[in-house]
Coordinates of C-alpha atoms and ligand atoms in Angstrom, one line a residue:
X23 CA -1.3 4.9 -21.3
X24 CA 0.8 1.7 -20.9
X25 CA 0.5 -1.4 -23.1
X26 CA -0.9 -4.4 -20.7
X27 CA 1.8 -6.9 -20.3
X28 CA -0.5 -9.6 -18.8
X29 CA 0.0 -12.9 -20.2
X30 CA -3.7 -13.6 -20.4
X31 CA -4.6 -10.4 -22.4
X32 CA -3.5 -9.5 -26.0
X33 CA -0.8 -6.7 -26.2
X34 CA -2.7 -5.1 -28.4
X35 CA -5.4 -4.7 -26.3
X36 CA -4.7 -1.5 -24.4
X37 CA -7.1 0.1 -21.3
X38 CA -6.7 2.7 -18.3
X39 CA -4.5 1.8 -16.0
X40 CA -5.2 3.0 -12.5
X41 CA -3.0 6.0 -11.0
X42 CA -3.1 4.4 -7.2
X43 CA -3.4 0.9 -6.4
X44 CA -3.1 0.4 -2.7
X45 CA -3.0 -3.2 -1.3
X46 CA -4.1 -5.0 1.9
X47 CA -1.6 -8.0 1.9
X48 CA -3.4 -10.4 3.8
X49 CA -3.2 -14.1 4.5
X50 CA 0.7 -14.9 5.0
X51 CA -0.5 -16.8 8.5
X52 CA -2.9 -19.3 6.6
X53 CA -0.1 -19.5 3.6
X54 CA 2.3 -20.8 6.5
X55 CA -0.3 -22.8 8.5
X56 CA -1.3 -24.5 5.1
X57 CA 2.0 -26.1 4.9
X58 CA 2.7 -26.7 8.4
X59 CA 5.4 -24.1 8.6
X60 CA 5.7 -20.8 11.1
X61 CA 3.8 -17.7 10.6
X62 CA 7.2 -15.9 10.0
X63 CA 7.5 -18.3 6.9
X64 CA 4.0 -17.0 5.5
X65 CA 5.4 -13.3 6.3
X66 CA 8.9 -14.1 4.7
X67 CA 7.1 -15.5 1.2
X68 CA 5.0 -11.8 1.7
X69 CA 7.9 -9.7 1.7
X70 CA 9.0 -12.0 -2.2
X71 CA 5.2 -11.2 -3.2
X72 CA 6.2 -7.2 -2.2
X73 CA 9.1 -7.8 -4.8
X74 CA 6.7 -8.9 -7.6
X75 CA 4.1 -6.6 -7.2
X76 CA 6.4 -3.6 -7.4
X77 CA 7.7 -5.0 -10.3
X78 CA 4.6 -5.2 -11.5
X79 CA 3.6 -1.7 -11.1
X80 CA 6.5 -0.7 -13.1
X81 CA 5.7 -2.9 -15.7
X82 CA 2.2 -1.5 -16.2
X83 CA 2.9 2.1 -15.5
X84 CA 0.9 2.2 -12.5
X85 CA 2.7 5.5 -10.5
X86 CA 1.5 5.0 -6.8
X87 CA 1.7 1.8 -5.0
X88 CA 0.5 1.7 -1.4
X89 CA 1.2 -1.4 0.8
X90 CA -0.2 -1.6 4.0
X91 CA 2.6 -3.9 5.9
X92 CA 1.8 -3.1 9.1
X93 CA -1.2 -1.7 10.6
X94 CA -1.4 0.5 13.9
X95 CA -3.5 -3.2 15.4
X96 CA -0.7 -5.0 14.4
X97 CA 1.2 -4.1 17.8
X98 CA -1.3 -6.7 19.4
X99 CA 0.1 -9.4 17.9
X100 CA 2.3 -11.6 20.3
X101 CA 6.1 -10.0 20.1
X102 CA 7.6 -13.0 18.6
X103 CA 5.6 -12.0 15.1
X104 CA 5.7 -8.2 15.5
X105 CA 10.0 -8.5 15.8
X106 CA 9.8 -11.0 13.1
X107 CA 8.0 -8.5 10.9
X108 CA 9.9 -5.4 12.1
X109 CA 13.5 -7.7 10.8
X110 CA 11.9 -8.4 7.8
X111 CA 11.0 -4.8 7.1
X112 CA 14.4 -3.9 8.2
X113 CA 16.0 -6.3 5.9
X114 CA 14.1 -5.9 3.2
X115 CA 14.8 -1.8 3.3
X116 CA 18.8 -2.8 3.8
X117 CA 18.4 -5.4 0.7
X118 CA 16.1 -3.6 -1.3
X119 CA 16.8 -0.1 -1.7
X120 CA 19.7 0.0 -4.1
X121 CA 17.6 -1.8 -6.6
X122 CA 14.5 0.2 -5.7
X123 CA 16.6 3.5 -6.2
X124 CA 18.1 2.1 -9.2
X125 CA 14.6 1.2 -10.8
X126 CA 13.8 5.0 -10.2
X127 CA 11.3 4.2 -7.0
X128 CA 10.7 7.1 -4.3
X129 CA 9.7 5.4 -1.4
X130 CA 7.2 7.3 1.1
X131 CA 6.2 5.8 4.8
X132 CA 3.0 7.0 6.4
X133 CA 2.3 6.0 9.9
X134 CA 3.8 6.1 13.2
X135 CA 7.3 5.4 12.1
X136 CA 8.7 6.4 15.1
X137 CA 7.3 3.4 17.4
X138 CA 9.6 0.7 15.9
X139 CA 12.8 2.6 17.3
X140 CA 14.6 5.7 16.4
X141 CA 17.5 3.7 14.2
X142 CA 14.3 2.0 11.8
X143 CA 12.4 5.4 11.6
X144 CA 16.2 6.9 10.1
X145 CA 16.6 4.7 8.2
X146 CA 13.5 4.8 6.5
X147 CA 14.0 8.6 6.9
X148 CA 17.4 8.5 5.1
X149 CA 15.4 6.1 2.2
X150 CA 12.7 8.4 1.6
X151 CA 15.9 11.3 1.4
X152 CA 17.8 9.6 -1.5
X153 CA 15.2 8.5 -3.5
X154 CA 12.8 11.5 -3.0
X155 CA 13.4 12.1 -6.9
X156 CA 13.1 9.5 -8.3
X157 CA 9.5 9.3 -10.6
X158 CA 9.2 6.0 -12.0
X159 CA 6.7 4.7 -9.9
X160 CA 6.1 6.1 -6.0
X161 CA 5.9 3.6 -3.8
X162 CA 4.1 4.4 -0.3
X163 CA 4.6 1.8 3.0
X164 CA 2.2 2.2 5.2
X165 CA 3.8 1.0 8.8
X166 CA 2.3 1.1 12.0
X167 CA -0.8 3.3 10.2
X168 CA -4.1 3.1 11.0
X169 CA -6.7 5.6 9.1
X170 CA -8.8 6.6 12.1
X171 CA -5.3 7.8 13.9
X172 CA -4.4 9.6 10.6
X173 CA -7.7 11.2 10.6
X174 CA -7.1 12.4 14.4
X175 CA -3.5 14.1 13.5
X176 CA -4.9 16.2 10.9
X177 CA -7.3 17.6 13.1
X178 CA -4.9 17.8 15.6
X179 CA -2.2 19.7 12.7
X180 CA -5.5 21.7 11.5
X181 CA -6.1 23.4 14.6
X182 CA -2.2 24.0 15.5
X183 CA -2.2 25.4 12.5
X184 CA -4.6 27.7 13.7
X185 CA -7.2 27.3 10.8
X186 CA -10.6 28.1 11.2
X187 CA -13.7 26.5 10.5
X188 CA -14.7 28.7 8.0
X189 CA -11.1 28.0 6.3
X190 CA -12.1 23.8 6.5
X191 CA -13.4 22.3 3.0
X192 CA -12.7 18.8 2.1
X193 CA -9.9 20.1 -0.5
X194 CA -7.6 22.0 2.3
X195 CA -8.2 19.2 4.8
X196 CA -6.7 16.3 2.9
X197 CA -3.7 18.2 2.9
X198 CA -2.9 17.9 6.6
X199 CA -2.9 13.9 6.3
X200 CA 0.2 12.1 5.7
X201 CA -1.0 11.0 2.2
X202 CA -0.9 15.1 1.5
X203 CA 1.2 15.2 -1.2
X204 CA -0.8 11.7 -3.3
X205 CA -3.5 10.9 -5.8
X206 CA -6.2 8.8 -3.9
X207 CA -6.1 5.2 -4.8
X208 CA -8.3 4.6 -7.6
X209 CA -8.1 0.3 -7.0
X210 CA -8.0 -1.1 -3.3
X211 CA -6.9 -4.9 -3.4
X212 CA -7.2 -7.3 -0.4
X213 CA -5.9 -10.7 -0.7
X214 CA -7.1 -13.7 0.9
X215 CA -11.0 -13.5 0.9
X216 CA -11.5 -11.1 3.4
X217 CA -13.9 -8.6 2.6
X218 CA -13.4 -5.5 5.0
X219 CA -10.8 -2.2 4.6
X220 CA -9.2 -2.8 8.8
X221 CA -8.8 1.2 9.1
X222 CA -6.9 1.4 6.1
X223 CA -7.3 4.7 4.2
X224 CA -10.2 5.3 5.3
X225 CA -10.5 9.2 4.1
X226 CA -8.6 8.5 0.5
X227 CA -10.5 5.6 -0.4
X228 CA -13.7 7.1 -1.0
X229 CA -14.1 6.6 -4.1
X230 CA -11.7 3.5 -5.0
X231 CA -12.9 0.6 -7.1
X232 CA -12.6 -2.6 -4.3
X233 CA -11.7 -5.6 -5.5
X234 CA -11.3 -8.7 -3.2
X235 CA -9.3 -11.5 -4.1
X236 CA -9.2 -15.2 -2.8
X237 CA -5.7 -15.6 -2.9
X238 CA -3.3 -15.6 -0.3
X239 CA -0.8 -12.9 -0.3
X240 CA 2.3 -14.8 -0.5
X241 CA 1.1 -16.1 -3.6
X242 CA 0.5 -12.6 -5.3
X243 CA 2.6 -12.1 -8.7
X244 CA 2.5 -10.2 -12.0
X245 CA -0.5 -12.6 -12.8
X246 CA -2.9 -11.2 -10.1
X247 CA -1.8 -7.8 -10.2
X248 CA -2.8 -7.9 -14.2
X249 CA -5.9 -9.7 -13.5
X250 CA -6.9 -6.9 -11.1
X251 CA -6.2 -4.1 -13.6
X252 CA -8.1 -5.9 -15.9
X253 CA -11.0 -6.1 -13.6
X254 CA -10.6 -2.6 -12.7
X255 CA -10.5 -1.4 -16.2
X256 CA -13.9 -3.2 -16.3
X257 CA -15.4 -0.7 -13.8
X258 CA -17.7 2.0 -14.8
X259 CA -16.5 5.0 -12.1
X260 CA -19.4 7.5 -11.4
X261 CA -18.2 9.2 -8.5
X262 CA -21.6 9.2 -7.6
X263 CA -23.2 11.3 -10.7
X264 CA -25.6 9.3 -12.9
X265 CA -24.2 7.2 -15.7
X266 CA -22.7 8.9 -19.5
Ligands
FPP30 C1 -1.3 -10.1 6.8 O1 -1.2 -11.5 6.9 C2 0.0 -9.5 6.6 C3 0.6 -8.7 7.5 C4 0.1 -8.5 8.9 C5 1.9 -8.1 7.3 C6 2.3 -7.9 5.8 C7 3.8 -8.2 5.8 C8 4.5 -8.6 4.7 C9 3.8 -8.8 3.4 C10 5.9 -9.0 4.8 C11 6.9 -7.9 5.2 C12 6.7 -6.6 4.5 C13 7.6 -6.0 3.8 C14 7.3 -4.6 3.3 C15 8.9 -6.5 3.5 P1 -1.7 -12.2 8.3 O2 -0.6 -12.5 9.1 O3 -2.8 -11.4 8.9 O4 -2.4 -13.5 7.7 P2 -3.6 -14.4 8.2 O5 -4.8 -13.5 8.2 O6 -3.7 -15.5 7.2 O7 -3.2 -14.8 9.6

């Protein structure tokens, strides 16, 4: 168990800290159209608010972070915004990673890598390669993933596999999804108000504690994330048996 490092909450006082947090970042658009500025401006402050909130993982312990930065609906945004967010993930993976590696991250992608170009999905394949032992915190980028299509290839990777039905229990089919080899997030967070899950996780989130906050994304920091552990540590988790 981690001390708490939030500002707001003695460091004495100590309390569970989730295993998996996994995070809807949403609301860089109204961010930007707030201030006047271009949506890419909202998605540029995001990718800083990624900074801090892996920062603050480390800080409290937490061991998985999922971020969902780009969802499999995102490819129906106009092209202007899906380049703009395919150059900041590029750059941010080209600026990043040294630090990351240092910081003893290993960095996992789920999703259909492959549709933003051979020379992304590489590189993202050569950053999972050099950090893949690192154990300080894992984080997981979810890019171009969509929880229904995840679903789908498991079934599809079941039944190459040849297994039967008999062979099928809930246990042996998580491990065909690309979140095989990962606790299921214990705390879902979505920024910005909005109060839906968008096909994110759909199978490993059964039993997460949700918490929706009104913030906008690109003003997530060490301050929210700590405020959302503390909220979460205020949860009483039942996994639907009866009360102790
Ligand atoms: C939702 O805001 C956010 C996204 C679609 C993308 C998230 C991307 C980032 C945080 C930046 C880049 C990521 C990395 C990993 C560097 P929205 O555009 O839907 O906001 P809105 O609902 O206010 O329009």
């Amino acid at each position: 168990m981690s001390e708490p490092v939030s500002p707001g909450v003695p460091r004495h006082v100590a309390f569970d800290v989730p295993r998996h947090v996994a995070i809807i970042m949403d609301g860089n658009g109204r961010w930007a159209k707030a201030r006047g500025l271009p949506r890419v401006a909202g998605h540029r402050e995001g990718a800083k608010a990624v900074r801090r909130t892996i920062q603050a993982a480390i800080d409290h312990g937490v061991p998985y972070l999922t971020l969902f930065a780009f969802s499999s609906e995102n490819w129906q945004r106009p092209a202007d915004e899906v380049a703009d967010l395919t150059f900041l993930m590029k750059h941010y993976l080209r600026n990043e990673l040294a630090e990351l590696h240092e910081k003893g991250v290993r960095l996992r992608v789920i999703g259909e890598r492959e549709r933003f170009g051979p020379a992304l999905a590489e590189e993202l394949d050569a950053a999972e390669r050099k950090t893949a032992s690192n154990t300080k915190l894992t984080l997981v980028m979810a890019i171009s993933y969509g929880g229904r299509a995840e679903i789908v290839t498991a079934v599809k990777r079941a039944m190459l596999a040849g297994v039967s039905p008999q062979e099928i229990t809930e246990q042996s089919f998580s491990g065909f999804l690309s979140t095989a080899d990962l606790p299921d997030p214990d705390l879902l967070i979505r920024t910005s108000g909005e109060q839906r899950v968008s096909n994110f996780l759909l199978w490993q989130i059964a039993y997460a504690e949700i918490l929706f906050t009104p913030g906008l994304w690109p003003d997530f920091g060490a301050a929210e994330f700590a405020a959302a552990l503390e909220n979460y540590a205020t949860r009483e988790r039942r996994f639907g048996a009866r009360p102790v």
